[in-house]
Structures are given as structure tokens and as C-alpha cells.
């Protein structure tokens, strides 16, 4: 469903991703691990088109999308959520979801009718709000909801475009342990045919959700395999998991 | 996202009542001032659509109004088209030019967007100023008003023309509300809030900006057509950047991003201009001081100040229990 071949990106003398090749099958849930500065977010930015790789290609559903702009990739089914909330603060939860759903249903550019009044848009809004537990907050403005609920909305907005592949950059970033547990259920309850690529530092969530694990270090893929193999990998313990296992 | 509040409805009713009262009771000079207010109100509505709801602070809307005015003048006089056809063509041409400007400038933001639109406006002004077909700096005269005599309406009558402009303004206000509440308007507002996210969700951002700028330019062009019919003469001064600057002043004075505020601003500005200019030639200084006062007050213009006042009052009313309730509790 999503494939990268030999992705390379440098900023001046700093090599941020080196020869990264990944292949995600339809419905696969892969977690990307790696210490800070490993190039995880830079990899995401290249996948969605916010950054152009120096070398290598990105393929979505078998098509080379490397040259496509961000919006076109999104319309082809590649959606993302951000590590830092990038919501529409002055709008309600419903309007936030509605903006994304309107784009997906082709109602975002009509100037004679309200997109939020369209049945297909309302259906997606309701569906996604149920999926990410936002029904009680539908009419609240983003500024009125808690940080944890905003994280749910961050994922919800990305889901409302009905993507084939959803990239999630640290969905539990900044939330407490209780809320993080809720995210386990939220991610596990997403449709099984949705391909997920998740950057996550919460190891419990990572091993709970992941079908496969990829570890980046200094921009390079140093591990690519099953969660059980990742747990037993000495290399991983050395570069990343040591502190977690000791704790 | 635009929405009406009871206060906004009340303001609209008050403004419409005031305009109707003036239209039916005023003499020639009062009717001229009313028409000037109504045409300026159309221009500032157009500007508020893009500046207040999309962050596209344009300094070429005066020039776009001029495109509509010159388009109508040339098509109805030199080209010999009938006024309705010339009106439609002039408005259409202005919409097309605005769309192109919007598309080109859509990638720039803030001060760069302002400068880019200013450049387009100045290019149009310079061209019209020099081009013989547009009468150069002498301008163009002999412009006819729309002929509605077939339905018993004589637009050459000052009062009837003022009423016609009032009806046109009401229709344009309705159009602006429809656009801002539509899928396009919601997307436009989303782009102002978070352009990067809208793009990441799959929106072709430049296209949305160009579409709304085109619709806004269409309204500015229509205001220009009416301005040409009002004075029956036009000169390049109509396209000077100061007209765009003045429109921006009116939007800020009234209340950016409220639609109703700019209507209030247009009325206040034109009345102030006429009243103060009869007292002193330095009337711009006084308007400047008022504008600085409005900006420094941190309220969103005159209408924003009124909205804040009523919001604070209703908040206080909720927070403070009535005397009878206190007595009862005691």
C-alpha cells in the first residue's frame, strides 16, 4: 500500500534520512521507533510531500507519488496527524471534522451550499466522532476542550479524509497515562483495512498496536521486523530500549 | 466562519431602516451622500470577504472597482453595447482579472501579499492613466445609467437610483453571506486558520483563494459599474491606491471579519468626510486620529466595540444574581 525506496534527505552537512526503504501492506500497522533526531518526522514529511527527498521514491497503492504535491497525495489517500496539534482553533470540533470531510466528498469548493449541511459530510463527521470518542464535544470550540481531547481530534481530522494510509506522528505526545490507555483502544478499534504508520515513544502503545516495527537511528533503518524480535534485539536495547527495559 | 448573531441582525435592521428613511425623505444632497455610502459599502463588503475571512489584505480593490467602472464605460459608450450587457460583461471581466490576481498572489502572505496586490493596482492605474481608449487623465464621460423604463423605473431620478443601489447592496450582502457560509467559504476560513493543515487534508489552497478573490473582485467590479453610473463620469483617480487604502480604513474602522461592521464603517466614514470637510480642509487628520483611537482600543472596530460591550454586559448579567434572588436565598 505504501512503499519507499532509498529515501535520502540532507540538510546541509546533516544527513537526516539515509537510504530508507519501507514496504507496508494493506491494513498493516507499523510503528517507527527511534531516539530524538533519528529522522522519523523528516521521513513523514517526505512521505506526505512536505519535504522533497534528495533521492529515492514514494509509492502509494502502486503509483509513484514522489513528484505529487501534498494536496494531491492527500486526495489519493495519504493522510497524517501531527506531533503538535494543528487544528482550527476558532472552530468547533464538528467544523474541524467537517472541513476534512468536505474535502474528501468534493464539497469544499462549492460556493452555493454549506458543506456541513450535506448528508455525506455529516455522515463522515458522525462516524469519525464515534471512532475517536468526540461525540460529547461535537459543538465545543477547540479552545474549550482539553489537550487530550485535542489529540483525539488531531487524529479525527486526519481520519475524516477517509485515507488509505494514515501517518500518525506521536499521537499520545503530551497526554497522561490514563489518556494514553484510551489511545490504545482508539487505535485498535480503527478499521483493519486502514494502513497505519505511527511514530511513537510510548513503548506499551507501540508494542500493543504494532504488527511490525521499524527502528531508525541517525536516519538509517537499523531494525525492521516483528515486535517480538524487536523486544529481543540487543541492538535496539543499546540504541533505544535500554532505559525502557531498565525502568 | 461567518455567522449572524441577534446583535448583527439588529444592526442590519437599523442600517436598512436608516437607509430607507434617508432614501424616502432626503433631498438631493442627502441622496447623493446615501448613494456614495451604498457604493462604498459594496466595495468594503468585497474587501472584508477576503481580508476578514481569509487574511488576504488587498490593496488593489480600488483598482478592481475601477476595472468594473472603466469596463462598463468603454463597453457602453465606445463599444456601443446596451447597458445590461455592458454591466454583465464589465462585472465578468473584473471577476476574471481578480481570479488571476488571486491565483498569482495566493502563494504570498502578509506584507508580501499586500505589496503584490498594490503592484497590480498601480499597474492598472498607470495603464488607464496613459491609455487613450480610457480617456487618459481626462477620464471618460457620457456614461448612461441602466434603463429600466420598460418596468416603470427611472434610474435617472436620484431617489430611485439610491433605492436601486440599496436593493443591490442587500443582494450583494446576501451573496457574500452565502459564499462565506458555503463549502468554499468554510475552506477559505480554514485556510486562514491553518493553511498547512488544509493542504495536508487535500485542499488545493491556491484555487480556493483565487475563487474567493474572484468573487470578491466581481462584487468590487459591480460597485465600480454603479459608481460609473452614479457620477456618469470616471477618471483614473478611481483606481488610485488611495481608494484601496481608504476601503481598508473603512473595513478596520467598522470591524474586520464581521460583514456588518464594514457597512457601519462606510456610513460613519462618508458622513464624517462630508461633515468634517465642511469644517476644515484637514479632515483627513481627524479621521486619522479616530482610526488610531479605534485600533489602539483593541476592539475590532466600531462594531467590534459594540459586540464586546454587549458580550460583557450579558456575561455580567449571568455572573451577578438579581437582587430578588439574593433576598430569596437569604
Coordinates of C-alpha atoms in Angstrom, one line a residue, chain A residues 50 70-71 74-75 78 80-82 86-91 95 99-100 103 107-116 154 157-158 161, chain B residues 1 3 175 178-179 181-191 193-205 207-208 211 215:
Chain A
X50 CA 6.0 18.5 2.7
X70 CA 0.9 17.5 -0.7
X71 CA -2.7 18.1 -1.5
X74 CA -3.8 13.5 0.4
X75 CA -6.6 13.2 -2.1
X78 CA -2.3 9.6 2.3
X80 CA -1.3 12.5 8.5
X81 CA -1.7 13.8 12.0
X82 CA 1.0 16.0 13.6
X86 CA -2.5 21.7 14.0
X87 CA -6.2 22.2 14.4
X88 CA -8.6 25.1 13.5
X89 CA -8.7 26.7 16.9
X90 CA -11.6 29.2 16.4
X91 CA -13.9 26.4 15.1
X95 CA -16.5 22.1 11.9
X99 CA -13.6 20.7 6.8
X100 CA -11.7 17.4 6.2
X103 CA -12.6 18.0 1.0
X107 CA -17.9 19.8 -1.2
X108 CA -15.1 22.0 -0.1
X109 CA -15.2 24.4 -3.1
X110 CA -18.9 24.8 -3.8
X111 CA -20.0 28.4 -3.2
X112 CA -23.7 27.9 -3.3
X113 CA -24.3 25.4 -0.5
X114 CA -23.0 24.7 3.0
X115 CA -20.7 21.7 3.1
X116 CA -21.6 20.9 6.7
X154 CA -6.0 15.7 15.7
X157 CA -9.4 15.3 11.4
X158 CA -6.9 13.1 9.6
X161 CA -10.5 12.3 4.8
Chain B
X1 CA -16.6 31.1 9.8
X3 CA -22.5 33.6 11.5
X175 CA -24.3 36.8 -1.9
X178 CA -24.0 32.7 1.0
X179 CA -20.3 32.4 -0.2
X181 CA -21.2 30.0 4.7
X182 CA -20.7 27.7 1.8
X183 CA -18.2 24.9 1.4
X184 CA -15.9 27.3 -0.4
X185 CA -16.3 29.9 2.4
X186 CA -15.6 27.3 5.1
X187 CA -12.5 26.1 3.3
X188 CA -11.4 29.7 2.8
X189 CA -11.7 30.3 6.6
X190 CA -9.9 27.0 7.3
X191 CA -7.0 28.2 5.1
X193 CA -6.8 29.4 10.4
X194 CA -4.3 26.8 9.2
X195 CA -3.1 26.8 5.6
X196 CA -0.6 23.9 6.0
X197 CA -3.3 21.6 7.5
X198 CA -5.8 22.4 4.8
X199 CA -3.2 21.5 2.2
X200 CA -2.4 18.3 4.1
X201 CA -6.1 17.3 4.1
X202 CA -6.1 17.5 0.3
X203 CA -7.3 21.1 -0.5
X204 CA -5.8 22.9 -3.5
X205 CA -5.3 26.1 -1.5
X207 CA -7.6 27.6 -6.1
X208 CA -9.8 28.3 -3.1
X211 CA -12.0 31.6 -6.3
X215 CA -16.0 36.5 -6.3

